[in-house]
Amino acid sequence: MRRLLAIVNAAAGGAGDDVVADIMTVLHEHADTVEVRLDDPGALAKALDEHPDRDPVVLGGDGTLHTLVATLSERDELATRTVGLIPLGTGNDLARGLGVPLDPVEAARAAASGRPRPLDLLRDDEGGIVVNAVHIGVGVEAARTATPLKPVLRRFAYAVGSLVAGARTKGMPLKVEVDGQVVADGRRRVLMVGIGNGTSIGGGTPLTPDARPSDGLADVVVSFATGPLQRLMYGVLLKLGRHTDRPEVVTVRGTRVHVSGPGLHINADGELAGPHAARTWTVEPHAWRMVAPQAA
């Protein structure tokens, strides 16, 4: 029987007492499980210290999962602990891309009895990690607009933020290189750069719809759709996952992505950072393991 540490993010939108109780019932049926509730992300390391022989299972969203994987990386435990995920956040984008059930009870059953799957990781030049996606440009402005709307609109907040940001953002001069190939030269304005390990952002918006999180490559999308009509068209097609067919959108795959430009604001797994002058992300193939459907 597996030994699990169920980590409950008390601030997660779907982490009500009844939901958590149902999840814990299923986990206890399938595994030897200990529950910890964290109000402070800083308490995560202590919980891992107190239960060194248990695999952590996140009851939360993309941000909680990001924090757990980053903590395991700092502790040099990515290779020794398999992660489970029960998506209770507002976006749950990595779960969507991996085929993890969005129903909490079904996800709990999968987390307790499923098989580990090796997954890639993106690491930036300051040691920060990305498990799902990182993006720059209009998507960051959308996230900034969406943040205060989340308590009311939940997963629809990003869609509203995207409409507002798309109407007022005119792009910025960015240089983008993928494995040494210049995709954007810094002279032409760029609306958005997306780097995907997973497929979607913002609760299901398919930014890099063909990404595979265990193929050793990052999917990169660069949009030059800066005109008013182009921005509108890009926003509509982005929601449908058809934006990569547009002539003003370039898609490539690679293992190392470098982006530079004036005052880069970055959204990495939903966490906003910046401004920076430049950032480089490198793929670490099969750097961690998560229990997820093998056919996803």
PDB file of C-alpha atoms in Angstrom, residues 7-283:
ATOM      1  CA  ILE A   7      -1.381  18.474   1.340  1.00  0.00           C
ATOM      2  CA  VAL A   8      -4.504  20.625   1.508  1.00  0.00           C
ATOM      3  CA  ASN A   9      -4.232  24.222   0.376  1.00  0.00           C
ATOM      4  CA  ALA A  10      -6.871  25.809   2.587  1.00  0.00           C
ATOM      5  CA  ALA A  11      -7.025  28.823   0.261  1.00  0.00           C
ATOM      6  CA  ALA A  12      -7.850  26.795  -2.870  1.00  0.00           C
ATOM      7  CA  GLY A  13     -11.222  27.716  -4.314  1.00  0.00           C
ATOM      8  CA  GLY A  14     -12.589  24.165  -4.310  1.00  0.00           C
ATOM      9  CA  ALA A  15     -11.180  23.055  -0.951  1.00  0.00           C
ATOM     10  CA  GLY A  16     -14.429  23.103   1.051  1.00  0.00           C
ATOM     11  CA  ASP A  17     -14.725  20.833   4.064  1.00  0.00           C
ATOM     12  CA  ASP A  18     -17.196  18.463   2.391  1.00  0.00           C
ATOM     13  CA  VAL A  19     -15.055  18.126  -0.729  1.00  0.00           C
ATOM     14  CA  VAL A  20     -11.892  17.499   1.270  1.00  0.00           C
ATOM     15  CA  ALA A  21     -13.705  14.927   3.430  1.00  0.00           C
ATOM     16  CA  ASP A  22     -14.847  13.016   0.333  1.00  0.00           C
ATOM     17  CA  ILE A  23     -11.327  13.101  -1.085  1.00  0.00           C
ATOM     18  CA  MET A  24      -9.773  11.866   2.145  1.00  0.00           C
ATOM     19  CA  THR A  25     -12.258   8.994   2.334  1.00  0.00           C
ATOM     20  CA  VAL A  26     -11.122   7.787  -1.094  1.00  0.00           C
ATOM     21  CA  LEU A  27      -7.430   8.255  -0.313  1.00  0.00           C
ATOM     22  CA  HIS A  28      -7.748   6.286   2.923  1.00  0.00           C
ATOM     23  CA  GLU A  29      -9.467   3.464   1.029  1.00  0.00           C
ATOM     24  CA  HIS A  30      -6.566   3.072  -1.383  1.00  0.00           C
ATOM     25  CA  ALA A  31      -3.468   4.201   0.544  1.00  0.00           C
ATOM     26  CA  ASP A  32      -1.965   4.838   3.968  1.00  0.00           C
ATOM     27  CA  THR A  33      -2.618   8.597   4.045  1.00  0.00           C
ATOM     28  CA  VAL A  34      -1.781  11.449   6.413  1.00  0.00           C
ATOM     29  CA  GLU A  35      -3.476  14.831   5.947  1.00  0.00           C
ATOM     30  CA  VAL A  36      -1.879  18.239   6.537  1.00  0.00           C
ATOM     31  CA  ARG A  37      -3.557  21.605   6.009  1.00  0.00           C
ATOM     32  CA  LEU A  38      -1.336  24.498   5.021  1.00  0.00           C
ATOM     33  CA  ASP A  39      -2.382  28.112   5.374  1.00  0.00           C
ATOM     34  CA  ASP A  40       1.198  29.261   4.801  1.00  0.00           C
ATOM     35  CA  PRO A  41       3.242  27.914   1.846  1.00  0.00           C
ATOM     36  CA  GLY A  42       6.315  28.290   4.051  1.00  0.00           C
ATOM     37  CA  ALA A  43       5.066  25.393   6.193  1.00  0.00           C
ATOM     38  CA  LEU A  44       5.393  22.948   3.300  1.00  0.00           C
ATOM     39  CA  ALA A  45       9.044  22.119   3.956  1.00  0.00           C
ATOM     40  CA  LYS A  46       8.252  21.289   7.577  1.00  0.00           C
ATOM     41  CA  ALA A  47       5.446  18.941   6.529  1.00  0.00           C
ATOM     42  CA  LEU A  48       7.796  17.158   4.114  1.00  0.00           C
ATOM     43  CA  ASP A  49      10.436  16.890   6.845  1.00  0.00           C
ATOM     44  CA  GLU A  50       7.950  15.323   9.251  1.00  0.00           C
ATOM     45  CA  HIS A  51       6.878  12.674   6.717  1.00  0.00           C
ATOM     46  CA  PRO A  52      10.020  11.784   4.722  1.00  0.00           C
ATOM     47  CA  ASP A  53       8.727   8.376   3.623  1.00  0.00           C
ATOM     48  CA  ARG A  54       5.466   9.608   2.071  1.00  0.00           C
ATOM     49  CA  ASP A  55       4.688  10.789  -1.464  1.00  0.00           C
ATOM     50  CA  PRO A  56       2.956  14.202  -1.483  1.00  0.00           C
ATOM     51  CA  VAL A  57      -0.495  14.626  -3.023  1.00  0.00           C
ATOM     52  CA  VAL A  58      -1.613  18.211  -3.670  1.00  0.00           C
ATOM     53  CA  LEU A  59      -5.222  19.182  -2.977  1.00  0.00           C
ATOM     54  CA  GLY A  60      -5.126  22.543  -4.730  1.00  0.00           C
ATOM     55  CA  GLY A  61      -4.412  24.315  -7.978  1.00  0.00           C
ATOM     56  CA  ASP A  62      -1.533  25.029 -10.325  1.00  0.00           C
ATOM     57  CA  GLY A  63       0.082  27.447  -7.875  1.00  0.00           C
ATOM     58  CA  THR A  64       0.146  24.893  -5.059  1.00  0.00           C
ATOM     59  CA  LEU A  65       1.574  22.251  -7.380  1.00  0.00           C
ATOM     60  CA  HIS A  66       4.227  24.701  -8.573  1.00  0.00           C
ATOM     61  CA  THR A  67       5.207  25.455  -4.967  1.00  0.00           C
ATOM     62  CA  LEU A  68       5.464  21.759  -4.128  1.00  0.00           C
ATOM     63  CA  VAL A  69       7.619  20.885  -7.146  1.00  0.00           C
ATOM     64  CA  ALA A  70       9.849  23.910  -6.521  1.00  0.00           C
ATOM     65  CA  THR A  71      10.262  22.864  -2.885  1.00  0.00           C
ATOM     66  CA  LEU A  72      11.091  19.285  -3.843  1.00  0.00           C
ATOM     67  CA  SER A  73      13.637  20.631  -6.346  1.00  0.00           C
ATOM     68  CA  GLU A  74      15.295  22.777  -3.682  1.00  0.00           C
ATOM     69  CA  ARG A  75      15.457  19.706  -1.406  1.00  0.00           C
ATOM     70  CA  ASP A  76      16.856  17.519  -4.205  1.00  0.00           C
ATOM     71  CA  GLU A  77      13.863  15.169  -3.837  1.00  0.00           C
ATOM     72  CA  LEU A  78      12.348  15.284  -7.315  1.00  0.00           C
ATOM     73  CA  ALA A  79      13.795  11.870  -8.124  1.00  0.00           C
ATOM     74  CA  THR A  80      12.708  10.214  -4.891  1.00  0.00           C
ATOM     75  CA  ARG A  81       9.153  11.436  -4.352  1.00  0.00           C
ATOM     76  CA  THR A  82       6.258  10.925  -6.752  1.00  0.00           C
ATOM     77  CA  VAL A  83       3.710  13.740  -6.801  1.00  0.00           C
ATOM     78  CA  GLY A  84      -0.060  13.340  -6.919  1.00  0.00           C
ATOM     79  CA  LEU A  85      -2.574  16.029  -7.875  1.00  0.00           C
ATOM     80  CA  ILE A  86      -6.219  16.525  -6.985  1.00  0.00           C
ATOM     81  CA  PRO A  87      -7.165  19.723  -8.853  1.00  0.00           C
ATOM     82  CA  LEU A  88      -9.105  22.156  -6.668  1.00  0.00           C
ATOM     83  CA  GLY A  89      -7.861  25.442  -8.125  1.00  0.00           C
ATOM     84  CA  THR A  90      -9.461  27.915 -10.506  1.00  0.00           C
ATOM     85  CA  GLY A  91      -7.388  26.987 -13.560  1.00  0.00           C
ATOM     86  CA  ASN A  92      -6.076  23.422 -13.127  1.00  0.00           C
ATOM     87  CA  ASP A  93      -4.252  23.685 -16.445  1.00  0.00           C
ATOM     88  CA  LEU A  94      -1.600  21.034 -15.942  1.00  0.00           C
ATOM     89  CA  ALA A  95      -4.290  18.608 -14.800  1.00  0.00           C
ATOM     90  CA  ARG A  96      -6.237  19.304 -17.998  1.00  0.00           C
ATOM     91  CA  GLY A  97      -3.202  18.702 -20.162  1.00  0.00           C
ATOM     92  CA  LEU A  98      -2.347  15.435 -18.418  1.00  0.00           C
ATOM     93  CA  GLY A  99      -5.888  14.096 -18.386  1.00  0.00           C
ATOM     94  CA  VAL A 100      -6.119  14.155 -14.592  1.00  0.00           C
ATOM     95  CA  PRO A 101      -9.844  13.962 -13.706  1.00  0.00           C
ATOM     96  CA  LEU A 102     -11.286  17.320 -12.682  1.00  0.00           C
ATOM     97  CA  ASP A 103     -13.822  15.532 -10.485  1.00  0.00           C
ATOM     98  CA  PRO A 104     -12.180  15.507  -7.017  1.00  0.00           C
ATOM     99  CA  VAL A 105     -13.240  11.974  -6.089  1.00  0.00           C
ATOM    100  CA  GLU A 106     -12.095  10.509  -9.397  1.00  0.00           C
ATOM    101  CA  ALA A 107      -8.830  12.446  -9.125  1.00  0.00           C
ATOM    102  CA  ALA A 108      -8.295  11.092  -5.602  1.00  0.00           C
ATOM    103  CA  ARG A 109      -8.790   7.548  -6.824  1.00  0.00           C
ATOM    104  CA  ALA A 110      -6.293   8.131  -9.642  1.00  0.00           C
ATOM    105  CA  ALA A 111      -3.743   9.759  -7.318  1.00  0.00           C
ATOM    106  CA  ALA A 112      -3.873   6.849  -4.897  1.00  0.00           C
ATOM    107  CA  SER A 113      -3.888   3.939  -7.318  1.00  0.00           C
ATOM    108  CA  GLY A 114      -2.431   5.242 -10.602  1.00  0.00           C
ATOM    109  CA  ARG A 115       1.068   4.780 -11.990  1.00  0.00           C
ATOM    110  CA  PRO A 116       3.866   7.371 -11.928  1.00  0.00           C
ATOM    111  CA  ARG A 117       4.575   9.175 -15.175  1.00  0.00           C
ATOM    112  CA  PRO A 118       7.891  10.976 -15.827  1.00  0.00           C
ATOM    113  CA  LEU A 119       7.458  14.642 -16.761  1.00  0.00           C
ATOM    114  CA  ASP A 120       9.699  17.387 -18.076  1.00  0.00           C
ATOM    115  CA  LEU A 121      10.514  20.579 -16.222  1.00  0.00           C
ATOM    116  CA  LEU A 122      11.474  24.058 -17.409  1.00  0.00           C
ATOM    117  CA  ARG A 123      14.167  25.796 -15.391  1.00  0.00           C
ATOM    118  CA  ASP A 124      15.141  29.434 -15.787  1.00  0.00           C
ATOM    119  CA  ASP A 125      18.609  30.951 -15.472  1.00  0.00           C
ATOM    120  CA  GLU A 126      18.020  31.864 -11.829  1.00  0.00           C
ATOM    121  CA  GLY A 127      16.913  28.360 -10.824  1.00  0.00           C
ATOM    122  CA  GLY A 128      13.165  28.984 -10.936  1.00  0.00           C
ATOM    123  CA  ILE A 129      11.028  26.149 -12.261  1.00  0.00           C
ATOM    124  CA  VAL A 130       7.979  25.908 -14.507  1.00  0.00           C
ATOM    125  CA  VAL A 131       5.809  22.789 -14.558  1.00  0.00           C
ATOM    126  CA  ASN A 132       3.119  23.934 -16.994  1.00  0.00           C
ATOM    127  CA  ALA A 133       3.729  27.135 -18.974  1.00  0.00           C
ATOM    128  CA  VAL A 134       5.362  30.534 -18.984  1.00  0.00           C
ATOM    129  CA  HIS A 135       4.264  33.489 -21.089  1.00  0.00           C
ATOM    130  CA  ILE A 136       5.117  37.116 -21.735  1.00  0.00           C
ATOM    131  CA  GLY A 137       3.104  39.949 -23.250  1.00  0.00           C
ATOM    132  CA  VAL A 138      -0.654  40.213 -23.551  1.00  0.00           C
ATOM    133  CA  GLY A 139      -1.186  37.074 -21.459  1.00  0.00           C
ATOM    134  CA  VAL A 140       0.569  38.675 -18.501  1.00  0.00           C
ATOM    135  CA  GLU A 141      -1.623  41.755 -18.806  1.00  0.00           C
ATOM    136  CA  ALA A 142      -4.635  39.439 -18.944  1.00  0.00           C
ATOM    137  CA  ALA A 143      -3.506  37.719 -15.748  1.00  0.00           C
ATOM    138  CA  ARG A 144      -2.979  41.039 -14.010  1.00  0.00           C
ATOM    139  CA  THR A 145      -6.481  42.123 -14.959  1.00  0.00           C
ATOM    140  CA  ALA A 146      -7.964  38.741 -14.012  1.00  0.00           C
ATOM    141  CA  THR A 147      -6.406  38.469 -10.537  1.00  0.00           C
ATOM    142  CA  PRO A 148      -8.896  40.726  -8.690  1.00  0.00           C
ATOM    143  CA  LEU A 149     -11.784  39.101 -10.618  1.00  0.00           C
ATOM    144  CA  LYS A 150     -10.994  35.500  -9.563  1.00  0.00           C
ATOM    145  CA  PRO A 151     -13.052  35.486  -6.336  1.00  0.00           C
ATOM    146  CA  VAL A 152     -16.181  36.348  -8.350  1.00  0.00           C
ATOM    147  CA  LEU A 153     -15.626  34.908 -11.827  1.00  0.00           C
ATOM    148  CA  ARG A 154     -13.277  32.011 -10.903  1.00  0.00           C
ATOM    149  CA  ARG A 155     -12.037  30.246 -14.059  1.00  0.00           C
ATOM    150  CA  PHE A 156     -13.830  32.795 -16.300  1.00  0.00           C
ATOM    151  CA  ALA A 157     -11.763  35.644 -14.857  1.00  0.00           C
ATOM    152  CA  TYR A 158      -8.921  34.993 -17.280  1.00  0.00           C
ATOM    153  CA  ALA A 159     -11.271  35.177 -20.289  1.00  0.00           C
ATOM    154  CA  VAL A 160     -12.460  38.624 -19.170  1.00  0.00           C
ATOM    155  CA  GLY A 161      -8.898  39.710 -18.476  1.00  0.00           C
ATOM    156  CA  SER A 162      -7.875  38.550 -21.939  1.00  0.00           C
ATOM    157  CA  LEU A 163     -10.549  40.678 -23.621  1.00  0.00           C
ATOM    158  CA  VAL A 164      -9.502  43.784 -21.713  1.00  0.00           C
ATOM    159  CA  ALA A 165      -5.773  43.235 -22.260  1.00  0.00           C
ATOM    160  CA  GLY A 166      -6.251  42.421 -25.942  1.00  0.00           C
ATOM    161  CA  ALA A 167      -8.059  45.704 -26.509  1.00  0.00           C
ATOM    162  CA  ARG A 168      -5.364  47.907 -25.013  1.00  0.00           C
ATOM    163  CA  THR A 169      -2.051  46.056 -25.546  1.00  0.00           C
ATOM    164  CA  LYS A 170      -0.072  46.878 -28.696  1.00  0.00           C
ATOM    165  CA  GLY A 171       2.889  44.569 -28.169  1.00  0.00           C
ATOM    166  CA  MET A 172       6.535  45.172 -27.322  1.00  0.00           C
ATOM    167  CA  PRO A 173       9.916  44.736 -29.056  1.00  0.00           C
ATOM    168  CA  LEU A 174      11.196  41.333 -27.949  1.00  0.00           C
ATOM    169  CA  LYS A 175      14.033  39.142 -29.098  1.00  0.00           C
ATOM    170  CA  VAL A 176      13.240  35.423 -28.973  1.00  0.00           C
ATOM    171  CA  GLU A 177      15.757  32.658 -29.660  1.00  0.00           C
ATOM    172  CA  VAL A 178      15.035  28.926 -29.573  1.00  0.00           C
ATOM    173  CA  ASP A 179      18.103  26.667 -29.572  1.00  0.00           C
ATOM    174  CA  GLY A 180      20.037  29.547 -31.123  1.00  0.00           C
ATOM    175  CA  GLN A 181      17.488  30.181 -33.890  1.00  0.00           C
ATOM    176  CA  VAL A 182      16.206  33.770 -33.948  1.00  0.00           C
ATOM    177  CA  VAL A 183      12.395  33.693 -34.006  1.00  0.00           C
ATOM    178  CA  ALA A 184      11.907  37.403 -33.202  1.00  0.00           C
ATOM    179  CA  ASP A 185      14.769  39.850 -33.782  1.00  0.00           C
ATOM    180  CA  GLY A 186      13.791  42.582 -31.317  1.00  0.00           C
ATOM    181  CA  ARG A 187      12.832  45.097 -34.010  1.00  0.00           C
ATOM    182  CA  ARG A 188       9.315  43.852 -34.707  1.00  0.00           C
ATOM    183  CA  ARG A 189       6.702  44.239 -31.965  1.00  0.00           C
ATOM    184  CA  VAL A 190       5.483  41.008 -30.375  1.00  0.00           C
ATOM    185  CA  LEU A 191       2.040  40.586 -28.844  1.00  0.00           C
ATOM    186  CA  MET A 192       2.778  37.407 -26.894  1.00  0.00           C
ATOM    187  CA  VAL A 193       5.403  34.742 -26.295  1.00  0.00           C
ATOM    188  CA  GLY A 194       4.256  31.425 -24.854  1.00  0.00           C
ATOM    189  CA  ILE A 195       6.479  28.553 -23.738  1.00  0.00           C
ATOM    190  CA  GLY A 196       4.532  25.419 -22.974  1.00  0.00           C
ATOM    191  CA  ASN A 197       5.346  22.197 -21.214  1.00  0.00           C
ATOM    192  CA  GLY A 198       1.607  21.704 -20.716  1.00  0.00           C
ATOM    193  CA  THR A 199      -1.038  22.671 -23.247  1.00  0.00           C
ATOM    194  CA  SER A 200      -3.127  25.441 -21.676  1.00  0.00           C
ATOM    195  CA  ILE A 201      -3.193  28.500 -19.423  1.00  0.00           C
ATOM    196  CA  GLY A 202      -5.933  30.469 -17.670  1.00  0.00           C
ATOM    197  CA  GLY A 203      -8.286  27.556 -17.044  1.00  0.00           C
ATOM    198  CA  GLY A 204      -8.223  25.848 -20.435  1.00  0.00           C
ATOM    199  CA  THR A 205      -6.991  28.398 -22.983  1.00  0.00           C
ATOM    200  CA  PRO A 206      -4.901  26.201 -25.344  1.00  0.00           C
ATOM    201  CA  LEU A 207      -1.772  28.339 -25.704  1.00  0.00           C
ATOM    202  CA  THR A 208       0.451  25.463 -26.905  1.00  0.00           C
ATOM    203  CA  PRO A 209      -2.158  22.877 -27.933  1.00  0.00           C
ATOM    204  CA  ASP A 210       0.353  20.339 -29.291  1.00  0.00           C
ATOM    205  CA  ALA A 211       2.698  20.368 -26.284  1.00  0.00           C
ATOM    206  CA  ARG A 212       3.625  17.051 -24.707  1.00  0.00           C
ATOM    207  CA  PRO A 213       4.967  17.318 -21.146  1.00  0.00           C
ATOM    208  CA  SER A 214       7.308  14.347 -21.440  1.00  0.00           C
ATOM    209  CA  ASP A 215       8.795  14.682 -24.935  1.00  0.00           C
ATOM    210  CA  GLY A 216      11.915  16.604 -23.871  1.00  0.00           C
ATOM    211  CA  LEU A 217      10.906  19.717 -25.822  1.00  0.00           C
ATOM    212  CA  ALA A 218       9.223  23.024 -25.034  1.00  0.00           C
ATOM    213  CA  ASP A 219       6.566  24.282 -27.459  1.00  0.00           C
ATOM    214  CA  VAL A 220       7.082  27.979 -28.247  1.00  0.00           C
ATOM    215  CA  VAL A 221       4.434  30.298 -29.703  1.00  0.00           C
ATOM    216  CA  VAL A 222       5.349  33.823 -30.828  1.00  0.00           C
ATOM    217  CA  SER A 223       2.497  36.092 -31.929  1.00  0.00           C
ATOM    218  CA  PHE A 224       3.180  39.167 -34.054  1.00  0.00           C
ATOM    219  CA  ALA A 225      -0.560  39.994 -34.183  1.00  0.00           C
ATOM    220  CA  THR A 226      -0.244  43.603 -33.011  1.00  0.00           C
ATOM    221  CA  GLY A 227      -2.766  45.388 -35.262  1.00  0.00           C
ATOM    222  CA  PRO A 228      -6.262  46.021 -33.823  1.00  0.00           C
ATOM    223  CA  LEU A 229      -8.007  43.485 -36.053  1.00  0.00           C
ATOM    224  CA  GLN A 230      -5.148  41.002 -35.718  1.00  0.00           C
ATOM    225  CA  ARG A 231      -5.310  41.236 -31.915  1.00  0.00           C
ATOM    226  CA  LEU A 232      -9.036  40.561 -31.964  1.00  0.00           C
ATOM    227  CA  MET A 233      -8.641  37.606 -34.311  1.00  0.00           C
ATOM    228  CA  TYR A 234      -5.761  36.217 -32.262  1.00  0.00           C
ATOM    229  CA  GLY A 235      -7.793  36.400 -29.053  1.00  0.00           C
ATOM    230  CA  VAL A 236     -10.758  34.585 -30.601  1.00  0.00           C
ATOM    231  CA  LEU A 237      -8.636  31.865 -32.201  1.00  0.00           C
ATOM    232  CA  LEU A 238      -6.504  31.465 -29.067  1.00  0.00           C
ATOM    233  CA  LYS A 239      -9.585  30.448 -27.100  1.00  0.00           C
ATOM    234  CA  LEU A 240     -10.333  27.875 -29.811  1.00  0.00           C
ATOM    235  CA  GLY A 241      -6.762  26.590 -30.050  1.00  0.00           C
ATOM    236  CA  ARG A 242      -6.559  27.636 -33.713  1.00  0.00           C
ATOM    237  CA  HIS A 243      -4.249  30.646 -33.349  1.00  0.00           C
ATOM    238  CA  THR A 244      -1.189  28.663 -34.452  1.00  0.00           C
ATOM    239  CA  ASP A 245      -2.589  28.526 -38.011  1.00  0.00           C
ATOM    240  CA  ARG A 246      -2.357  32.295 -38.431  1.00  0.00           C
ATOM    241  CA  PRO A 247       0.453  33.672 -40.662  1.00  0.00           C
ATOM    242  CA  GLU A 248       1.467  36.219 -37.999  1.00  0.00           C
ATOM    243  CA  VAL A 249       1.998  33.430 -35.428  1.00  0.00           C
ATOM    244  CA  VAL A 250       5.220  31.390 -35.392  1.00  0.00           C
ATOM    245  CA  THR A 251       5.517  28.044 -33.603  1.00  0.00           C
ATOM    246  CA  VAL A 252       8.724  26.136 -32.915  1.00  0.00           C
ATOM    247  CA  ARG A 253       9.990  23.479 -30.516  1.00  0.00           C
ATOM    248  CA  GLY A 254      13.275  23.395 -28.661  1.00  0.00           C
ATOM    249  CA  THR A 255      15.198  22.696 -25.495  1.00  0.00           C
ATOM    250  CA  ARG A 256      16.431  26.218 -24.712  1.00  0.00           C
ATOM    251  CA  VAL A 257      14.426  29.438 -25.046  1.00  0.00           C
ATOM    252  CA  HIS A 258      15.909  32.905 -24.537  1.00  0.00           C
ATOM    253  CA  VAL A 259      13.739  36.049 -24.411  1.00  0.00           C
ATOM    254  CA  SER A 260      14.996  39.605 -23.963  1.00  0.00           C
ATOM    255  CA  GLY A 261      13.391  43.008 -24.120  1.00  0.00           C
ATOM    256  CA  PRO A 262      12.543  46.129 -22.147  1.00  0.00           C
ATOM    257  CA  GLY A 263      10.972  45.396 -18.763  1.00  0.00           C
ATOM    258  CA  LEU A 264       9.856  41.790 -19.180  1.00  0.00           C
ATOM    259  CA  HIS A 265       6.905  40.885 -16.985  1.00  0.00           C
ATOM    260  CA  ILE A 266       6.491  37.123 -16.820  1.00  0.00           C
ATOM    261  CA  ASN A 267       3.712  34.733 -15.860  1.00  0.00           C
ATOM    262  CA  ALA A 268       5.161  31.350 -14.842  1.00  0.00           C
ATOM    263  CA  ASP A 269       2.553  28.786 -13.722  1.00  0.00           C
ATOM    264  CA  GLY A 270       0.258  31.652 -12.788  1.00  0.00           C
ATOM    265  CA  GLU A 271       2.899  33.453 -10.703  1.00  0.00           C
ATOM    266  CA  LEU A 272       3.704  36.986 -11.891  1.00  0.00           C
ATOM    267  CA  ALA A 273       7.300  38.228 -11.821  1.00  0.00           C
ATOM    268  CA  GLY A 274       9.425  41.024 -13.232  1.00  0.00           C
ATOM    269  CA  PRO A 275      10.448  43.301 -14.695  1.00  0.00           C
ATOM    270  CA  HIS A 276      13.518  41.545 -16.083  1.00  0.00           C
ATOM    271  CA  ALA A 277      15.862  42.426 -18.932  1.00  0.00           C
ATOM    272  CA  ALA A 278      16.117  38.819 -20.139  1.00  0.00           C
ATOM    273  CA  ARG A 279      15.273  35.240 -19.214  1.00  0.00           C
ATOM    274  CA  THR A 280      16.372  31.820 -20.462  1.00  0.00           C
ATOM    275  CA  TRP A 281      14.456  28.585 -19.906  1.00  0.00           C
ATOM    276  CA  THR A 282      15.959  25.139 -20.411  1.00  0.00           C
ATOM    277  CA  VAL A 283      14.078  21.843 -20.589  1.00  0.00           C
TER     278      VAL A 283
END
